Short mmCIF file of C-alpha atoms and ligand atoms in Angstrom, two decimals:
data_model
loop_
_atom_site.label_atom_id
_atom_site.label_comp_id
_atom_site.label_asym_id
_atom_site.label_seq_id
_atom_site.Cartn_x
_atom_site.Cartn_y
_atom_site.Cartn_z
CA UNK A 63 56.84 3.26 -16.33
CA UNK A 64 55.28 2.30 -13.06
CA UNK A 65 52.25 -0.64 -12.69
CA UNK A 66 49.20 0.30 -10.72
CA UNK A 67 46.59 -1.89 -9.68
CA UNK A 68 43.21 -0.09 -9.65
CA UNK A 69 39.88 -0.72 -6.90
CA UNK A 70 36.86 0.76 -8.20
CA UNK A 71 34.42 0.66 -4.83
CA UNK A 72 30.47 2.31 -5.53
CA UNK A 73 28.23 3.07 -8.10
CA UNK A 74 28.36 2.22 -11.70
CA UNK A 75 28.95 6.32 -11.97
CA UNK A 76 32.33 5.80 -9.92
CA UNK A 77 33.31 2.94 -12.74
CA UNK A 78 33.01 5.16 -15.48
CA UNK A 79 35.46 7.59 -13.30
CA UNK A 80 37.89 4.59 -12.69
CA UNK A 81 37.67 3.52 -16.47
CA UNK A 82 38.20 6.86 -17.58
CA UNK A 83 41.49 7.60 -14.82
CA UNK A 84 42.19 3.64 -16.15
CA UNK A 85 42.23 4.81 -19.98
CA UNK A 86 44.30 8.03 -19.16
CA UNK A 87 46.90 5.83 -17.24
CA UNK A 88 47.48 3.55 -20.17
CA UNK A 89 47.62 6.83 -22.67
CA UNK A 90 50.48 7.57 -20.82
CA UNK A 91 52.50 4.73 -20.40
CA UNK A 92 51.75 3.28 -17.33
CA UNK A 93 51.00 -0.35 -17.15
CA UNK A 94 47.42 -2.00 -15.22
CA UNK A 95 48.23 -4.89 -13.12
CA UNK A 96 45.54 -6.92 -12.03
CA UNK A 97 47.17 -8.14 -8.78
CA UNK A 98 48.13 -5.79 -5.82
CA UNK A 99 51.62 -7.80 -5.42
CA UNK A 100 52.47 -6.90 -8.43
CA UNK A 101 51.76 -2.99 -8.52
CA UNK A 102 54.22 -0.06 -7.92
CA UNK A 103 50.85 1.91 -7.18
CA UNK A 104 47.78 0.99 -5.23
CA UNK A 105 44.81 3.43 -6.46
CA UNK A 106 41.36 2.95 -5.01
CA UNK A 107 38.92 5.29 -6.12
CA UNK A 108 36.22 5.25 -3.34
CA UNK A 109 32.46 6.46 -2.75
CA UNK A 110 31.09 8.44 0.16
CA UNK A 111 27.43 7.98 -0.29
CA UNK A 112 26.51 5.98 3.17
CA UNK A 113 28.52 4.95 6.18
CA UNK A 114 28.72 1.23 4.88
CA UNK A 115 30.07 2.40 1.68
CA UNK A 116 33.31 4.46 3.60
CA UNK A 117 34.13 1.43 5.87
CA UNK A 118 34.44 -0.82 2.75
CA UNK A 119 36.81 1.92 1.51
CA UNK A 120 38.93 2.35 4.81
CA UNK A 121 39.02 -1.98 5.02
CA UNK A 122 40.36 -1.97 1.41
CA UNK A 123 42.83 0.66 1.98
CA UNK A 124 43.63 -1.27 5.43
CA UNK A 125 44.06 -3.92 3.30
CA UNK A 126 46.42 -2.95 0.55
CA UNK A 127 48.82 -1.47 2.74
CA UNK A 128 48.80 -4.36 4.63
CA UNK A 129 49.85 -6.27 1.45
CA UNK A 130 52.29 -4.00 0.66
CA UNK A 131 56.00 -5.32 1.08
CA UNK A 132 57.62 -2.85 -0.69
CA UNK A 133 57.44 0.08 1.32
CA UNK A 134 58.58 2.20 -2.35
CA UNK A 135 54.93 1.11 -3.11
CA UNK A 136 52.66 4.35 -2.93
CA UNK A 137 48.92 4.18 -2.08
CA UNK A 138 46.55 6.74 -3.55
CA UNK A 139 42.89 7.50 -2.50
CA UNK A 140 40.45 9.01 -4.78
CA UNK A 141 36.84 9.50 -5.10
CA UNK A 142 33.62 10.76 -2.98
CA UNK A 143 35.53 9.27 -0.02
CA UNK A 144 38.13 12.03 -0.21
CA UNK A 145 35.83 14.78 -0.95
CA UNK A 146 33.29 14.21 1.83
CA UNK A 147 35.89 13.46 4.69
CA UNK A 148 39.05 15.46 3.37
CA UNK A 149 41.23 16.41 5.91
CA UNK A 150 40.06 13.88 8.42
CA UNK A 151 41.25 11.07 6.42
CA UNK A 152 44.78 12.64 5.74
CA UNK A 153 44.94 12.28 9.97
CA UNK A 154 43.67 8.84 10.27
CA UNK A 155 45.14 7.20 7.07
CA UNK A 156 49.23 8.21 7.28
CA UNK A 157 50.12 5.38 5.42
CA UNK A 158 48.16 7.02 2.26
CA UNK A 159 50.92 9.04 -0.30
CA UNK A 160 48.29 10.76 -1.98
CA UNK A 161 44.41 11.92 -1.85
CA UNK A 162 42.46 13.24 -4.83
CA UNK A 163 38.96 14.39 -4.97
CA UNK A 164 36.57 13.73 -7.41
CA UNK A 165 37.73 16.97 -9.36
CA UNK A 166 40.96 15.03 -9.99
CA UNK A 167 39.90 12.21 -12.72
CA UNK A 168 41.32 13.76 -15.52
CA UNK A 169 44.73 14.84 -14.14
CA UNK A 170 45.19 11.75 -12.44
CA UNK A 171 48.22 10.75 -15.25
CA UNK A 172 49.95 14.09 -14.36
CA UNK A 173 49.66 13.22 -10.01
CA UNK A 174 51.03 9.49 -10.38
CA UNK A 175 53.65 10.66 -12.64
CA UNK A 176 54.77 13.51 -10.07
CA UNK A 177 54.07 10.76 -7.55
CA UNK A 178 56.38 7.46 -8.66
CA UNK A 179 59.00 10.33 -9.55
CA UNK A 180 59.01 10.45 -6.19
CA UNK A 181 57.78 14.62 -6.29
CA UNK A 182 55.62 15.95 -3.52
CA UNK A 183 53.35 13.54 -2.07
CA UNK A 184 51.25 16.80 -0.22
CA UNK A 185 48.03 17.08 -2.25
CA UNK A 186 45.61 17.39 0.55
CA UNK A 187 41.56 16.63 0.09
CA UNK A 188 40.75 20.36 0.62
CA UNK A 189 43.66 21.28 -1.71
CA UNK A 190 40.94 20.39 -4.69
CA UNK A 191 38.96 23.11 -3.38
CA UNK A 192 41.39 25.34 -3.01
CA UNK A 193 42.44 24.92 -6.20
CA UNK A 194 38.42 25.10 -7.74
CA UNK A 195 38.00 27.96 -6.32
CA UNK A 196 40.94 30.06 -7.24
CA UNK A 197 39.90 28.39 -11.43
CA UNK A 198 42.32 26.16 -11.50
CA UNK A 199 40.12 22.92 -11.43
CA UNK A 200 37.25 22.84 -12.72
CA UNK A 201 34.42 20.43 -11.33
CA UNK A 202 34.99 17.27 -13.40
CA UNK A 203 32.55 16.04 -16.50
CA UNK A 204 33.17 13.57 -18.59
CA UNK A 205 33.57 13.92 -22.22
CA UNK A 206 34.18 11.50 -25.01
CA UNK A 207 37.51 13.20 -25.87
CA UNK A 208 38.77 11.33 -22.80
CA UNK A 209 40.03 7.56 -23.43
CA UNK A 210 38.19 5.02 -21.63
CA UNK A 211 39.36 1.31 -20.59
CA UNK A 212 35.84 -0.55 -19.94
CA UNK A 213 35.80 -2.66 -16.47
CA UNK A 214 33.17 -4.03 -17.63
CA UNK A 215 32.84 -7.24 -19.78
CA UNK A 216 33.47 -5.81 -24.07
CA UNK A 217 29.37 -6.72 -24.49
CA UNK A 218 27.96 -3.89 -21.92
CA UNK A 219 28.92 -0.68 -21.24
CA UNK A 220 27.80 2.08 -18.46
CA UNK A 221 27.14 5.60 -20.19
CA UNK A 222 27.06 8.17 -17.69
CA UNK A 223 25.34 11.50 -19.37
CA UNK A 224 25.51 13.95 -15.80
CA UNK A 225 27.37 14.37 -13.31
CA UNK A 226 25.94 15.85 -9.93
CA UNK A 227 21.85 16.51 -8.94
CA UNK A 228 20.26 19.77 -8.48
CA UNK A 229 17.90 17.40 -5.95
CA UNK A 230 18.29 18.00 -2.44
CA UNK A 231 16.79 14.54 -0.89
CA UNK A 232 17.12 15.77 2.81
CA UNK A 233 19.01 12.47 3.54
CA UNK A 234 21.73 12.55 0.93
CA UNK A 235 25.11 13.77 0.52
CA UNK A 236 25.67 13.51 -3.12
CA UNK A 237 25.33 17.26 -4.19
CA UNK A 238 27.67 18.67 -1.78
CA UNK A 239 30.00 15.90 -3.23
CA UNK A 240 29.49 15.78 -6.42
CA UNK A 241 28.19 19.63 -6.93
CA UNK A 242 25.23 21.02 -8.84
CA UNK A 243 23.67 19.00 -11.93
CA UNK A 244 26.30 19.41 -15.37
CA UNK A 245 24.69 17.49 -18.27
CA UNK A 246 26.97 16.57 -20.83
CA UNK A 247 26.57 18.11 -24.80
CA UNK A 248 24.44 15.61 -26.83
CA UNK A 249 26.70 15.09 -29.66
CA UNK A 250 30.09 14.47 -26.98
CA UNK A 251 27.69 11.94 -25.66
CA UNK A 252 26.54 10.17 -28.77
CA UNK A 253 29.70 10.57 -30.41
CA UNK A 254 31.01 7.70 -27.10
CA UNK A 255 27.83 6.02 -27.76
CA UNK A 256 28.98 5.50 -31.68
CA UNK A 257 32.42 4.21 -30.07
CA UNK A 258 30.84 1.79 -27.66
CA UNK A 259 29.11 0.47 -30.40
CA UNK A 260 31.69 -0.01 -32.84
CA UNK A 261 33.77 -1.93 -30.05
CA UNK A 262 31.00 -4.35 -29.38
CA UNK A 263 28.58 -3.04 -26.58
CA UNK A 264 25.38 -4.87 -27.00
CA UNK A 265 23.85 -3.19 -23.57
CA UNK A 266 24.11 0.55 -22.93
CA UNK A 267 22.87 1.73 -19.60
CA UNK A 268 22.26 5.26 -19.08
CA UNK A 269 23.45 6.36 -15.91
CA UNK A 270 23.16 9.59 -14.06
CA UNK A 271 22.12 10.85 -10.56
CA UNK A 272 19.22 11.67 -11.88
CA UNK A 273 18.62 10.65 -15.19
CA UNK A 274 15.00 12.33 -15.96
CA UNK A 275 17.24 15.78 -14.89
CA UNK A 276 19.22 15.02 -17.97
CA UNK A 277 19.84 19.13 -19.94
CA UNK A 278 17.53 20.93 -17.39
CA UNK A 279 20.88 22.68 -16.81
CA UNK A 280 21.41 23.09 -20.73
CA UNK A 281 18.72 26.24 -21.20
CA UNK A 282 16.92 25.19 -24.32
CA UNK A 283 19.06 22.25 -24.74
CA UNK A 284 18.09 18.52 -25.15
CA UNK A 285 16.36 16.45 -22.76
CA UNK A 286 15.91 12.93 -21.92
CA UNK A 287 13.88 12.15 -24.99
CA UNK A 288 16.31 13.85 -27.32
CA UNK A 289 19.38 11.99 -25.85
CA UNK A 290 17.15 8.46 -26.27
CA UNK A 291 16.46 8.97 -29.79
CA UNK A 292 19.81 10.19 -31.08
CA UNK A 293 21.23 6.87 -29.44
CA UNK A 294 18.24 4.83 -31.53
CA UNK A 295 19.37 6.70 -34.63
CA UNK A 296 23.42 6.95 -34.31
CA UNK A 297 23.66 3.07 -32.65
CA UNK A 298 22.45 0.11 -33.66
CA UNK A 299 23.07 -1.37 -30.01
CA UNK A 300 20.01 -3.55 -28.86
CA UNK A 301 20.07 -3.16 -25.49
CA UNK A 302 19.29 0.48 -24.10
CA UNK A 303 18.36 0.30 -20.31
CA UNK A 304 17.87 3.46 -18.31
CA UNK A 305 18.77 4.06 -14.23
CA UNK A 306 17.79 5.77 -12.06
CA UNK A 307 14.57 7.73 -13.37
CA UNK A 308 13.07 10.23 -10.98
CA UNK A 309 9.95 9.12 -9.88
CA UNK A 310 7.95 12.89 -10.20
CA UNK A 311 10.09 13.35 -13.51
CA UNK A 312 8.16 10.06 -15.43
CA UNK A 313 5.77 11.47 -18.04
CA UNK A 314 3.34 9.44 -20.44
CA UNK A 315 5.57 10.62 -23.16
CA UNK A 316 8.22 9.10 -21.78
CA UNK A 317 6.92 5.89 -20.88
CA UNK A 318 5.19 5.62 -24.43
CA UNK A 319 8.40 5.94 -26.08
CA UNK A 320 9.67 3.11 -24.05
CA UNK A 321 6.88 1.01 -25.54
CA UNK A 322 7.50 2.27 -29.01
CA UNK A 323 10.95 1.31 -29.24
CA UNK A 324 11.97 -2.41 -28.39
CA UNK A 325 15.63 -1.08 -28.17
CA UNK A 326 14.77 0.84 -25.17
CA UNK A 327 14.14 -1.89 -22.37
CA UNK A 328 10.67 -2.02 -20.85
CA UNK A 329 12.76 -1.62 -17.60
CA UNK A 330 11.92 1.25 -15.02
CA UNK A 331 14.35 2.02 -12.47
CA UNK A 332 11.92 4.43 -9.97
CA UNK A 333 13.90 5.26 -6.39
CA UNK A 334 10.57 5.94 -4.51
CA UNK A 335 12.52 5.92 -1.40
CA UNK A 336 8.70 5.71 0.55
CA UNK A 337 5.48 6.03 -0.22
CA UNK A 338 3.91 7.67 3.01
CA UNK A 339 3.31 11.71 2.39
CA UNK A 340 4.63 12.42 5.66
CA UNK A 341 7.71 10.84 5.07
CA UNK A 342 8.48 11.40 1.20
CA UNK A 343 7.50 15.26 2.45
CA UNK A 344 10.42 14.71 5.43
CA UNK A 345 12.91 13.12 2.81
CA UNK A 346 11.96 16.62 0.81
CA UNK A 347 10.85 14.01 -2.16
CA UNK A 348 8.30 16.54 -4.24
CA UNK A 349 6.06 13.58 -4.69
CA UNK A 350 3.45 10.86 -2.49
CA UNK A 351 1.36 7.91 -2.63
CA UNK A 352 -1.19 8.68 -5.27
CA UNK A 353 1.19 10.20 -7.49
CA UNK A 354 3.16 6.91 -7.18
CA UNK A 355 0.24 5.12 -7.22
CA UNK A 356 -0.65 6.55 -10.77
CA UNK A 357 2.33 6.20 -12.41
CA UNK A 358 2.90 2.18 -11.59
CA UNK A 359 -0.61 2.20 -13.14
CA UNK A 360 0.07 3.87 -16.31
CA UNK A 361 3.41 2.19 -16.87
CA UNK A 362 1.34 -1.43 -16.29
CA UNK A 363 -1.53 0.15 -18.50
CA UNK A 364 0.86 1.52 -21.52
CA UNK A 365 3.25 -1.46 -21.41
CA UNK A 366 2.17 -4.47 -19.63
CA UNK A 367 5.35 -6.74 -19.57
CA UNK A 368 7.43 -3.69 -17.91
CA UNK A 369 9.67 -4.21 -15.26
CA UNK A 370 9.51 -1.93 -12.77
CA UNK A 371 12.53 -1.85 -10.10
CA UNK A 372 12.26 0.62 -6.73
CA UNK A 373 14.67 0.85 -3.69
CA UNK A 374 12.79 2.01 -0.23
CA UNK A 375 14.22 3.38 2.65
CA UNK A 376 12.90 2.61 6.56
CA UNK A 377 13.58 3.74 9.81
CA UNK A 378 13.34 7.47 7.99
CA UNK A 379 13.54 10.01 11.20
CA UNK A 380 9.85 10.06 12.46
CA UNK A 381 8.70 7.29 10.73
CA UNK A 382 5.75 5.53 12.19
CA UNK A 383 4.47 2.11 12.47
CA UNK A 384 1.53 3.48 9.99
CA UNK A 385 4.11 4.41 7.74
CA UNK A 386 5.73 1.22 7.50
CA UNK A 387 2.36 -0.44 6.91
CA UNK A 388 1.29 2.17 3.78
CA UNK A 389 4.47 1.12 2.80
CA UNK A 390 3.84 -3.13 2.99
CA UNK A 391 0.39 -2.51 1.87
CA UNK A 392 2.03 -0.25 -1.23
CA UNK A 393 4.49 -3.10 -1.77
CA UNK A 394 1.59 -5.76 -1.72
CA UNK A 395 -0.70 -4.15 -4.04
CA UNK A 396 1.89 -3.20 -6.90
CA UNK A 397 3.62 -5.82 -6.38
CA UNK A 398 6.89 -4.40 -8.19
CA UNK A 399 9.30 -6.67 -9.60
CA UNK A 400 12.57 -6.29 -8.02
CA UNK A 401 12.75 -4.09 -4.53
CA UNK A 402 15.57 -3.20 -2.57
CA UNK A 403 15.40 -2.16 0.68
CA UNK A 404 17.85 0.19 3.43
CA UNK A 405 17.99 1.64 6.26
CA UNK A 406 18.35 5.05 7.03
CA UNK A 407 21.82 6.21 8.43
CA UNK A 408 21.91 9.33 10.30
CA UNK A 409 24.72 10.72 8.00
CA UNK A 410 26.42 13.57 9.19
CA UNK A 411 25.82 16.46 6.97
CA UNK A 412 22.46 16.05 5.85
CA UNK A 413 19.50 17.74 6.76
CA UNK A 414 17.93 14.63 7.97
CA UNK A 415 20.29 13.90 10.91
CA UNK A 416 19.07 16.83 13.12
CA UNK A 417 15.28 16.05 12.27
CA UNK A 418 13.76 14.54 15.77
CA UNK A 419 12.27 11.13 16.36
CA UNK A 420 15.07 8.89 15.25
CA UNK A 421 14.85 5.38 14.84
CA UNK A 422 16.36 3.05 16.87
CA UNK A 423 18.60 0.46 14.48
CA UNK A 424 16.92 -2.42 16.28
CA UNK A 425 13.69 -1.28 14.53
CA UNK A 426 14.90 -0.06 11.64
CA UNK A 427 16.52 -3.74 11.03
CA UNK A 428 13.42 -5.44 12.25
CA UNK A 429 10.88 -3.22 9.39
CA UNK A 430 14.04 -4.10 6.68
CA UNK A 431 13.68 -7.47 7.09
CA UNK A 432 9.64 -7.46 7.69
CA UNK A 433 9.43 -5.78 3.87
CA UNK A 434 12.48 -8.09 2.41
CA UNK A 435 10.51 -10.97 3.61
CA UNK A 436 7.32 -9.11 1.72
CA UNK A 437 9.46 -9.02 -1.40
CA UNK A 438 10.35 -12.15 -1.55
CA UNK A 439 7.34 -13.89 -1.76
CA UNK A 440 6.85 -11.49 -4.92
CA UNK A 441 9.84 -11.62 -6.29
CA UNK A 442 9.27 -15.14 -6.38
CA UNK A 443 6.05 -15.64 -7.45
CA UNK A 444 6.95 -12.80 -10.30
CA UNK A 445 10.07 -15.53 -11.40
CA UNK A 446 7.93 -18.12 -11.37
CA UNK A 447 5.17 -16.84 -13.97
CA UNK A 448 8.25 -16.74 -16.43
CA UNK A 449 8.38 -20.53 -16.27
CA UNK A 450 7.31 -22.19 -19.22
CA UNK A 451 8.51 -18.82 -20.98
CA UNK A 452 11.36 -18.38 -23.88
CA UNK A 453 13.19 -15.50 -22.89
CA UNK A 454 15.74 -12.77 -24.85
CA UNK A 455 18.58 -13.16 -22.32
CA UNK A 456 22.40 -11.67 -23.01
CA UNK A 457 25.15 -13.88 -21.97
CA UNK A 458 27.65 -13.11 -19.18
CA UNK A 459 29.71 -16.20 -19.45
CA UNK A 460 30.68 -18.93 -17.50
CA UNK A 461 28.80 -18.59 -13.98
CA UNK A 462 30.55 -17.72 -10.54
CA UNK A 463 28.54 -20.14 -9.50
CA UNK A 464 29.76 -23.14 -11.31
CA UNK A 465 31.99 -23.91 -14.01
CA UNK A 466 29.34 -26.03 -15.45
CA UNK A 467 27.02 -23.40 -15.94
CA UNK A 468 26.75 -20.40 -18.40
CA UNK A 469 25.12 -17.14 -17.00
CA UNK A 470 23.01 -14.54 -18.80
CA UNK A 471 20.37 -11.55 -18.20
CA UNK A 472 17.02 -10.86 -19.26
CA UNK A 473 15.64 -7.78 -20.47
CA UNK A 474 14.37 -8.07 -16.69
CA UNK A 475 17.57 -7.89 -15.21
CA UNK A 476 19.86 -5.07 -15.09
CA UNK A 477 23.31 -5.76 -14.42
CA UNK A 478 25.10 -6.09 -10.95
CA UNK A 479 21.74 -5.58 -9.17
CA UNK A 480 19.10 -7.94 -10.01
CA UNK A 481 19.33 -11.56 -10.53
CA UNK A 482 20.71 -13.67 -13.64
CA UNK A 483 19.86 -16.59 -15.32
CA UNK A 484 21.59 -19.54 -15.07
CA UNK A 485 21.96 -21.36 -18.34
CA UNK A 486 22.19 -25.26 -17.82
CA UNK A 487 22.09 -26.40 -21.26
CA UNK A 488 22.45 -25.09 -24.75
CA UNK A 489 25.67 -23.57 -26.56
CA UNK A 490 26.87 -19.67 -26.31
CA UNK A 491 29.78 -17.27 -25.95
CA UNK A 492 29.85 -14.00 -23.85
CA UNK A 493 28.03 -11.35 -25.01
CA UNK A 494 25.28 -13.47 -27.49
CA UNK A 495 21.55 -12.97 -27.13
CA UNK A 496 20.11 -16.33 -27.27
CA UNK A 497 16.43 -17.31 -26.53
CA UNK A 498 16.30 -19.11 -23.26
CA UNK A 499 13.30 -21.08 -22.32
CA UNK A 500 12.55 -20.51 -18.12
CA UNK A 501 12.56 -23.92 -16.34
CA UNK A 502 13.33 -22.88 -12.90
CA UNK A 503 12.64 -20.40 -10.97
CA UNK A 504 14.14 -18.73 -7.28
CA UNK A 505 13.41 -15.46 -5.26
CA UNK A 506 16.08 -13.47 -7.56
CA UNK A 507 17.31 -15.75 -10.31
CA UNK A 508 15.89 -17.91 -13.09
CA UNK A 509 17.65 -21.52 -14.31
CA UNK A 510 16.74 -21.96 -18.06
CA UNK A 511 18.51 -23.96 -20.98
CA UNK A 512 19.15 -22.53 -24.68
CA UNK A 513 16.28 -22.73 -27.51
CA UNK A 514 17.21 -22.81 -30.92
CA UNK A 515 13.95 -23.32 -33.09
S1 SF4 B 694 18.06 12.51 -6.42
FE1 SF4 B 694 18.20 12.77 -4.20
S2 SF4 B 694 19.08 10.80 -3.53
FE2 SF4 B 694 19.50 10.95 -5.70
S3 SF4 B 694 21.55 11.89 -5.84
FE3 SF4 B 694 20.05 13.55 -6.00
S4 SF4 B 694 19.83 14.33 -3.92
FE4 SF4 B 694 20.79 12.27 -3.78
#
């Protein structure tokens, strides 16, 4: 049976996709290679989300065809990619046997084998569509009857419990790529959770679009708190960290479970996106400052170690210099602990690209690196009040960094997009929790060596 070699590009919610279309592969005989050179079939599974994301998925298409030899080699696109440029890409990329939309994950087995057999290589972008609407495929949700091949090291695992958002942020594509909000059933879900457990997985993180939207679809279903305490009860896992929470959806109840249950990190992932009314109003965000304002405050008041993460967004279509300075004086006051900052893109599509007053990208770069600068300085002063401090930290393995060096994460740290620790002394494998004392600290990552007492 053919060898494919698999490039997972995007958000954690794309991996689970490529693990799943990886697991579904193997269940039917084909074989994962993880070099190109050696693969009968190149699959990348792409994301569509912003215009930096889609030329990192046209450069690693570029790039695998160029590596390819063999010209019996097929190359097969998949993901949000597909979906939001369809028949576009069919014109530009020629070189590309096959494009699947995000529909397509669980029949992915059934294309490649039609594919190396050397069948009909015609299965347009808008063919996925075509196909949805006349029944035939339905939009894709994940389910635990499907195998899954983690990407991930055995010790963590992503847990995705929707796919789609019922949001309409006026600058974002997802829902016309990924469709309406479908929660998953709360048993399919904890019934993977039980299997991620049994294999090992010492960190679940939740992910969704929206997480806090989790079974408003499911009329008198479960909710967020539901799905939270049947993994406390079914799992013993240690580590349960929760993405992307809706600001507006954050409740007391919510964040005093979070301090009732040490399994649940004190970890909030908030998008605010802005904190000017004008512009939150523009990004169609149902929420502003005070609101924002209030909620930092009661997540500090009910559970004072918290970490609280946010991304921002500047250069937003009629965003003023007063904006940008709520925003810095927001950032200064509250003082968050880890803050990531973009630029808008006037992507095509959303409502936000025909609002007037846009930005110029000179001054949309100059306020992103005026606020990253801001952070900085907090981030840093926020790493080094852990020095001096023993920390729970879960262990990655050796670091990228240096051979010498083992790397782990705090409680603090969420995987692939805060910092790590780097662990210069002490003895551990991948995937322990060890107590690390804090001896160092930099803008985004912490040096500390193994306690043992
Ligand atoms: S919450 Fe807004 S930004 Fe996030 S996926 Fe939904 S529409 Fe997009």
């Amino acid at each position: 049976m053919a060898t494919v070699h698999l490039t997972s590009l995007g958000c954690p919610k794309n991996l689970v996709d490529s693990e799943v279309m990886l697991g579904l592969l193997l269940e039917q005989g084909f074989t994962p290679v993880s070099e190109p050179e050696e693969a009968d079939i190149l699959l990348v599974n792409t994301c569509g989300f912003i215009q930096s994301a889609v030329e990192e998925g046209i450069d690693t298409i570029l790039g695998l065809i160029e590596l390819r030899k063999n010209p019996t080699v097929r190359v097969v696109v998949t993901g949000c990619m597909v979906k939001r440029y369809g028949a576009d890409l069919v014109k530009e990329l020629p070189e590309v046997d096959l494009f699947l939309g995000t529909e397509e994950v669980a029949t992915i087995a059934d294309r490649l084998r039609a594919l190396a057999a050397g069948g009909s290589c015609a299965v347009l972008p808008g063919a996925a569509d075509r196909f949805r609407e006349q029944g035939e495929i339905p939009p894709f949700l994940m389910n635990s009857e499907l195998p899954r091949r983690l990407a991930t090291p055995t010790h963590r695992a992503y847990l995705k419990v929707t796919e789609g958002c019922d949001n309409r942020c006026s600058y974002c594509l997802i829902p016309s790529i990924r469709g309406d909000l479908r929660s998953r059933a709360l048993p399919d879900i904890l019934r993977e959770a039980r299997g991620l457990a049994a294999a090992g997985v010492k960190e679940l993180t939740l992910v969704a679009q929206d997480l806090t939207a989790y079974g408003l679809d499911l009329r008198g279903g479960p909710k967020l708190a539901d799905l939270l305490h049947g993994l406390l009860r079914d799992t013993d896992i240690p580590w349960i960290r929760l993405l992307y929470l809706y600001p507006s959806r954050v409740k007391s109840d919510l964040i005093a479970l979070v301090a009732e249950q040490p399994r649940i990190l004190p970890y909030f992932d908030l998008p605010f996106q802005h904190v000017s009314d004008r512009v939150l109003k523009a990004m169609n965000r149902p929420y502003g400052e005070a609101m924002i304002r209030e909620l930092v405050g009661e997540i500090r008041r009910l559970l004072p170690g918290a970490t609280i993460r946010s991304t921002f967004m500047v250069g937003f279509p009629g965003e003023e210099e007063e904006d940008l300075e709520r925003l810095a004086a927001f950032m200064a006051d509250c003082r968050l602990d880890h803050v990531g900052i973009f630029t808008y893109f006037n992507e095509e599509g959303c409502a936000a690209s025909v609002l007037p007053r846009q930005c110029p990208d000179e001054l949309k770069e100059r306020r992103r690196d005026r606020l990253m600068a801001l952070q900085a300085e907090i981030s840093l002063a926020a790493n080094q009040a852990r020095v001096g401090r023993v920390e729970e930290v879960l262990v990655e393995g050796v670091s990228g960094e240096s051979e010498l060096l083992l790397e782990g994460r705090t409680r603090h740290q969420a995987p692939e997009v805060d910092g790590c620790v780097y662990i210069a002394d002490g003895q551990c494998r991948a995937g322990d929790l060890v107590r690390v004392k804090i001896t160092e600290a930099h803008p985004y990552d912490l040096v500390g060596e193994i306690v043992t007492d």
